[in-house]
Coordinates of C-alpha atoms in Angstrom, one line a residue:
X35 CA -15.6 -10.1 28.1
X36 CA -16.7 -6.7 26.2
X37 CA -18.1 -7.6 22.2
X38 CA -15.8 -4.3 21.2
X39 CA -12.9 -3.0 22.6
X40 CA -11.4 -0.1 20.6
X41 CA -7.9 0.5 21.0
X42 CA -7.1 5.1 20.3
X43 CA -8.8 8.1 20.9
X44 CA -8.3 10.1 17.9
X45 CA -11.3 10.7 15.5
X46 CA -11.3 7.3 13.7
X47 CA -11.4 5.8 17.4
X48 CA -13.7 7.8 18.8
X49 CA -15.9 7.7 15.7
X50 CA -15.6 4.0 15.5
X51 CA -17.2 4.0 19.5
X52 CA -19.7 6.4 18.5
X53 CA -20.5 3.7 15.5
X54 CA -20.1 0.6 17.8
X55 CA -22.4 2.2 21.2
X56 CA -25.2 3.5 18.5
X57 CA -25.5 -0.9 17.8
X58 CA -25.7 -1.6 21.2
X59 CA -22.2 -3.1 21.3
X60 CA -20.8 -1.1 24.7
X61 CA -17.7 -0.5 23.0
X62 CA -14.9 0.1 25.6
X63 CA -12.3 2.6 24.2
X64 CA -9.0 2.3 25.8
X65 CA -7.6 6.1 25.9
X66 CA -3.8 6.8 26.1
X67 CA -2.9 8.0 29.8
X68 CA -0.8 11.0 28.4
X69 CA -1.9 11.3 25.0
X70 CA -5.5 11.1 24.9
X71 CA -7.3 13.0 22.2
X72 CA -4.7 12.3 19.4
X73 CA -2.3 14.6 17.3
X74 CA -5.6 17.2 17.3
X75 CA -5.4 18.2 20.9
X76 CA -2.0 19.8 19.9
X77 CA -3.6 21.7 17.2
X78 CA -5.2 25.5 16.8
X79 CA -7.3 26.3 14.5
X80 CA -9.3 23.3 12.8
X81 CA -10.8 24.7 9.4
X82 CA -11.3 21.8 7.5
X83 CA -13.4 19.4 9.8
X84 CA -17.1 19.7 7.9
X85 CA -19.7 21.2 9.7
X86 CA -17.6 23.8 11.5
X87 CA -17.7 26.9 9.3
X88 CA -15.8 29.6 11.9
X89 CA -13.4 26.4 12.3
X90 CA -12.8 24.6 15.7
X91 CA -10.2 24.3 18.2
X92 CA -8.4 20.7 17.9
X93 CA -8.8 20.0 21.8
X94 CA -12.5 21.3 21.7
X95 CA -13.3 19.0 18.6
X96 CA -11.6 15.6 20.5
X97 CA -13.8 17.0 23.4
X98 CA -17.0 16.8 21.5
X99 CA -16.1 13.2 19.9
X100 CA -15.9 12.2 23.2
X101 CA -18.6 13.5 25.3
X102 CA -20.8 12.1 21.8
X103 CA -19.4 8.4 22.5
X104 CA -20.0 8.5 25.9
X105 CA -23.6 9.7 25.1
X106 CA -24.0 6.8 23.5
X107 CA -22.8 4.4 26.4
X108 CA -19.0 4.0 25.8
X109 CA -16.6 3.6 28.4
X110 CA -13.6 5.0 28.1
X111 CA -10.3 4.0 30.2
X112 CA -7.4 6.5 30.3
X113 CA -4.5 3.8 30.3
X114 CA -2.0 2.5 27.5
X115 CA -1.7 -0.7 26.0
X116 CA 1.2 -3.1 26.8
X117 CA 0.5 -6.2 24.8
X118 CA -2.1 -7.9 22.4
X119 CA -2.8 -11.6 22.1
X120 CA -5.0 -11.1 18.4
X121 CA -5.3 -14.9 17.8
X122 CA -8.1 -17.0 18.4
X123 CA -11.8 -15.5 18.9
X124 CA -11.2 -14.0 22.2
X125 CA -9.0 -10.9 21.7
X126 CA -7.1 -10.2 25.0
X127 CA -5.7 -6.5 25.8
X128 CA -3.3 -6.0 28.7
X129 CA -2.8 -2.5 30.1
X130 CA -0.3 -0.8 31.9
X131 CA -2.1 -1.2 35.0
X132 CA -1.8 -5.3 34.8
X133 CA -5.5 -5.8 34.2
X134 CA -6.2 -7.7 31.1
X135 CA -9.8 -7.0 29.1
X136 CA -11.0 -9.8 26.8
X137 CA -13.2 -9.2 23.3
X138 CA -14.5 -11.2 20.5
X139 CA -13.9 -7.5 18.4
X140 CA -10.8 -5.0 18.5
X141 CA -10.4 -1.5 16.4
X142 CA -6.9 -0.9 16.5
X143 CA -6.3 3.0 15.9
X144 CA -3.7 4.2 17.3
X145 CA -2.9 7.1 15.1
X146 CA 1.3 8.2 14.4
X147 CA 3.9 9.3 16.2
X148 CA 5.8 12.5 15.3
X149 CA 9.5 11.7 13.2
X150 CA 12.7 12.2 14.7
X151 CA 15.7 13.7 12.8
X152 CA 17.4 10.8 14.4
X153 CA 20.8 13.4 15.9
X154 CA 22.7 12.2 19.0
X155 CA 21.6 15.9 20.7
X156 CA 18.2 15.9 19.4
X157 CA 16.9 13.8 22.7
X158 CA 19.5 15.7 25.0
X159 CA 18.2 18.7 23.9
X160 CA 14.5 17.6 23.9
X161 CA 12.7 19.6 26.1
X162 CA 15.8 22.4 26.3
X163 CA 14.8 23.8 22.8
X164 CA 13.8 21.3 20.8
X165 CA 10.7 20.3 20.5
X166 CA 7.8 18.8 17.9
X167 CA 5.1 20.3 18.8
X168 CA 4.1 24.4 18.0
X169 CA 1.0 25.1 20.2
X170 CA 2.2 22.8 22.7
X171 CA 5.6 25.0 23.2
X172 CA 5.7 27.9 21.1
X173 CA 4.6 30.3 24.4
X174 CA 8.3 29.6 25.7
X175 CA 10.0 31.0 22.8
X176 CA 8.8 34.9 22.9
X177 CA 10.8 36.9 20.4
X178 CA 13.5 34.6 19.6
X179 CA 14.7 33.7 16.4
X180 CA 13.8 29.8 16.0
X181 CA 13.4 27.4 13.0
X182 CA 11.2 24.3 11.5
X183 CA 12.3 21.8 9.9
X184 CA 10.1 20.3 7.2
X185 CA 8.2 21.3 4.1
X186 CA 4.5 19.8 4.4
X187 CA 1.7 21.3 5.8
X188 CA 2.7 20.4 9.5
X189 CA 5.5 22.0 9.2
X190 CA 3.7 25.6 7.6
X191 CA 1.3 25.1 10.0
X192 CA 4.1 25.4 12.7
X193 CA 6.1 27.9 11.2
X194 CA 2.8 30.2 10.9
X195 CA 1.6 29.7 14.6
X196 CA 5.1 30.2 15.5
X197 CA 5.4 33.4 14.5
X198 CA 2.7 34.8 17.3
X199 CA 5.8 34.2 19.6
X200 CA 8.8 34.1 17.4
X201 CA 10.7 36.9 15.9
X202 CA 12.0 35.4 13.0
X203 CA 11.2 31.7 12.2
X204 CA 13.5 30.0 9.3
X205 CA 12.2 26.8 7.6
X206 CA 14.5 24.6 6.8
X207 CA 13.9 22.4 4.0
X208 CA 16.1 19.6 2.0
X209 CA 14.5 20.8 -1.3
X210 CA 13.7 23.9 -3.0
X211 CA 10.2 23.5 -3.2
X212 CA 7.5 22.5 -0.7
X213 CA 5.2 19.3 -0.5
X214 CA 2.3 21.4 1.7
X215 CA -0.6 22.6 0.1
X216 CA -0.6 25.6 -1.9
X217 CA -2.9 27.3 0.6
X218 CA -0.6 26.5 3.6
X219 CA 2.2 27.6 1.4
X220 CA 1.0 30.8 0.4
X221 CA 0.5 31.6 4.4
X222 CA 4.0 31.0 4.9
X223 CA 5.2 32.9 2.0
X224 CA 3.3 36.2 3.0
X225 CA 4.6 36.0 6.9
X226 CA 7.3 38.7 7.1
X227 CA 8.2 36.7 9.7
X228 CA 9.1 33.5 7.8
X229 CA 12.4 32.9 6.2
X230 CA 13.3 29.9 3.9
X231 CA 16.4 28.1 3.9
X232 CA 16.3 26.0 0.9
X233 CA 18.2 22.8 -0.1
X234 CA 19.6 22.4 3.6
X235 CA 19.6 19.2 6.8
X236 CA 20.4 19.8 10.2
X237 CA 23.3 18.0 10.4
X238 CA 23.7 19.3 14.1
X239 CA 22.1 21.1 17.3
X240 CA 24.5 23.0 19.6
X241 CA 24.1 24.2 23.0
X242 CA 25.0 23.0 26.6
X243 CA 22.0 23.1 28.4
X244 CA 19.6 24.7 25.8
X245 CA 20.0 25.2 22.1
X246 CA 21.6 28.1 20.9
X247 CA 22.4 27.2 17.1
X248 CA 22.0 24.9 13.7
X249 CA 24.7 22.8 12.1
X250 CA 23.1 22.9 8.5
X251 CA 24.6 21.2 5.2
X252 CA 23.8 21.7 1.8
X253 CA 22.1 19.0 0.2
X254 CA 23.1 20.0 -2.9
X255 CA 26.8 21.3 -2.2
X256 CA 27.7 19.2 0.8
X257 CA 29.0 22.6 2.0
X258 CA 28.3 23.5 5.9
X259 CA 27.2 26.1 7.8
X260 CA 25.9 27.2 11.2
X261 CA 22.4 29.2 12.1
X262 CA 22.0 30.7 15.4
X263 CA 18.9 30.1 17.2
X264 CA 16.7 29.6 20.1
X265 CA 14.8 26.9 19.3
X266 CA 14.1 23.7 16.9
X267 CA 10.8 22.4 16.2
X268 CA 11.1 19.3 13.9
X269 CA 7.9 19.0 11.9
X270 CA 9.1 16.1 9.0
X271 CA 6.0 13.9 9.3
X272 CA 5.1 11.0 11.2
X273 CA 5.3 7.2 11.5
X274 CA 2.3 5.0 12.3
X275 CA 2.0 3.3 15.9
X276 CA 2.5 0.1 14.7
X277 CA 4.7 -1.5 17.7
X278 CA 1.9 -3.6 19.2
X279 CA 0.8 -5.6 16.3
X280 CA 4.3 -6.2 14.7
X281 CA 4.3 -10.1 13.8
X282 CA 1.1 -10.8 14.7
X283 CA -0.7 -8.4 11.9
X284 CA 0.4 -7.7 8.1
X285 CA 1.5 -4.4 7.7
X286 CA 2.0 -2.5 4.0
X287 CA 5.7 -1.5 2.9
X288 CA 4.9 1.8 3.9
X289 CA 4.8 0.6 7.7
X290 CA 0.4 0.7 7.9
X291 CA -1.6 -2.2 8.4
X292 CA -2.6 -3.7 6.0
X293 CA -6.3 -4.1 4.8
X294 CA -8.4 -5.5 2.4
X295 CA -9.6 -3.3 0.0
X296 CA -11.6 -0.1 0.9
X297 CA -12.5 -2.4 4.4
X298 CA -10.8 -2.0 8.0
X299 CA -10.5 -5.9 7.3
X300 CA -6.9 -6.7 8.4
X301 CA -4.7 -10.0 8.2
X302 CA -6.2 -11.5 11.6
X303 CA -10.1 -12.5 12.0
X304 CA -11.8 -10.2 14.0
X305 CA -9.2 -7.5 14.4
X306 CA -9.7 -4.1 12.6
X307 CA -7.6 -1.4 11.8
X308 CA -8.8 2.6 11.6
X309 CA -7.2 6.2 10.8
X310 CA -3.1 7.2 10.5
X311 CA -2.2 3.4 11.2
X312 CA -3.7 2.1 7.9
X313 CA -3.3 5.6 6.1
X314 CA 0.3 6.8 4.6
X315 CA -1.0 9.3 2.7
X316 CA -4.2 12.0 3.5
X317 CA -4.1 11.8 7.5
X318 CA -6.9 14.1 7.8
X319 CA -9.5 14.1 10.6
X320 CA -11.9 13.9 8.2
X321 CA -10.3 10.4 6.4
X322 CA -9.8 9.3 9.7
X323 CA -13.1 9.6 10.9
X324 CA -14.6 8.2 7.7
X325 CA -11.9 4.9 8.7
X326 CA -13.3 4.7 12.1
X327 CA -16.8 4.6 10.4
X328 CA -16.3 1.7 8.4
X329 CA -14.2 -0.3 11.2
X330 CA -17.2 -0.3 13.4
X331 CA -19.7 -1.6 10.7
X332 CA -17.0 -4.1 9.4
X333 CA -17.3 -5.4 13.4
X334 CA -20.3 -5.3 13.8
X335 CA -20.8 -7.1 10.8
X336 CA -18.2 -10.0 11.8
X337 CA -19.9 -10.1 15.2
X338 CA -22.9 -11.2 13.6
X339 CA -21.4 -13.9 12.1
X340 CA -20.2 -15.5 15.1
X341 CA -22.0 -18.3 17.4
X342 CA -24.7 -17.4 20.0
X343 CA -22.6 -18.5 22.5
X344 CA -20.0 -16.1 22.9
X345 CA -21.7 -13.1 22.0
X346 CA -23.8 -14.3 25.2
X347 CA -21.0 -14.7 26.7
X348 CA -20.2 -10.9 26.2
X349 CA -23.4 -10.2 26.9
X350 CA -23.4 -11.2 30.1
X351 CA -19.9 -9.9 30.9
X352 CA -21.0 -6.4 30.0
X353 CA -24.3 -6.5 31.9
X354 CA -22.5 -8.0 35.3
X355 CA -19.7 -4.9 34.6
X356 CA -22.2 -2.8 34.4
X357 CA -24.3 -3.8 37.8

């Protein structure tokens, strides 16, 4: 039985192990098997993580977290969840591989997973021209004429890196104006390479094998019309990773855990809550390490408060794992 187990290897979890290893709790961090890292190791340029002033490379910034919490004495297991059993003082994790890891603490942080458009060819095509990730795929789409879907910063950020590779990128918005930031927006607007369809929705992707064009509709008309392309990148947000605690911790309307206050504090004793998965609105690195921060002083805190007996207990667990 570990004291911590922290469940996420974005910034809030791997700043909550560097938090939780500095105290002496030999956190174990439970990594995904394919998606380790977070949403940053499919991201270029980082330019707005302090302390980086040329900026950073996404995968080189998870890379440092990392090799810091394993400085510290964390253990980290590439593996993915299947279940939770959150009740009771003992926390119980079961992973993919069948073994089951017990705690008196858990930092849930999971981070988001990218939004679907939700169109009966979007998953046949996945893969064949549609895709949600730039920097992971853009390589494969060398002068073609693609689009992005989406007006936030994601989706500038795509449509800018895209355009190394693209020739012509058309973002394709339901609006007339733009939710990103005016700095990302002002990129996007001075890339000759960037064209705006306004007020439009895919309402289709065509293509056999590999997409070759855009069913669009006028959100403001209903009229329809066709775009021919190369390639889709959908880049209309995210949605917390929220499946494994569903009826067993509170979640927000918005589809976060809940917490109490400015705390990681959620609904059940014990169990705390970090980054994208509490966060519906900034999902910065930067906000997401600060979460990860306060989840491992709010556990280490809590483990103080319990009896001498079972944080012997882990103790002695995580000195016989450890021999």
């Amino acid at each position: 039985m570990r004291q911590i187990i922290i469940i996420g290897s974005g910034p809030a979890g791997y700043t909550a192990a560097i938090y939780a290893a500095r105290a002496n709790l030999k956190p174990l961090l439970i990594a995904s098997s394919v998606e380790a890292g977070g949403e940053l190791m499919n991201t270029t340029d980082v330019e707005n993580f302090p302390g980086f002033p040329e900026g950073i490379q996404g995968p080189e910034l998870m890379t440092k977290m990392q090799e810091q919490a394993e400085r510290f004495g964390t253990e980290v297991v590439y593996d993915d969840v299947t279940s939770l059993e959150l009740t009771g003082p003992t926390k119980k994790v079961t992973l993919g591989d069948g073994s089951t890891h017990e705690a008196l603490a858990v930092i849930f942080s999971t981070g988001s997973a990218y939004r679907k458009l939700g169109l009966s060819d979007e998953e046949r095509l996945s893969g064949h021209g549609v895709s949600w990730c730039a920097t992971c795929d853009g390589f494969f789409f060398k002068n073609k004429t693609i689009a992005v879907v989406g007006g936030g910063d994601s989706a500038m950020e795509e449509a800018t890196f895209l355009t190394r590779f693209a020739e012509k990128v058309h973002v394709i918005h339901r609006k007339d104006t733009l939710r990103a930031s005016k700095i990302m927006q002002d990129r996007a607007f001075a890339n000759d390479k960037i064209e705006f369809v306004w007020n439009a929705e895919v309402a289709g992707i065509t293509g056999a094998d590999a997409v070759d064009g855009l069913r669009l509709r006028d959100t403001v008309t209903g009229d329809e019309s066709t775009l021919d392309i190369g390639g889709l990148f959908v880049a209309i947000g995210n949605d917390p990773r929220t499946h494994l605690v569903h009826g067993q911790l509170d979640l927000t309307p918005e589809g976060t855990i809940a917490v109490a206050g400015r705390s990681s504090k959620t609904s059940q004793a014990g169990v705390f809550a970090a980054g994208d998965v509490v966060d519906p609105t900034y999902r910065q690195a930067v906000t997401a390490a600060a979460s990860g921060t306060v989840a491992a002083l709010d556990a280490e805190h809590y483990l103080t408060t319990l009896p001498k007996d079972l944080l012997a207990k882990a103790s002695e667990s995580e000195l016989a794992a450890a021999n």
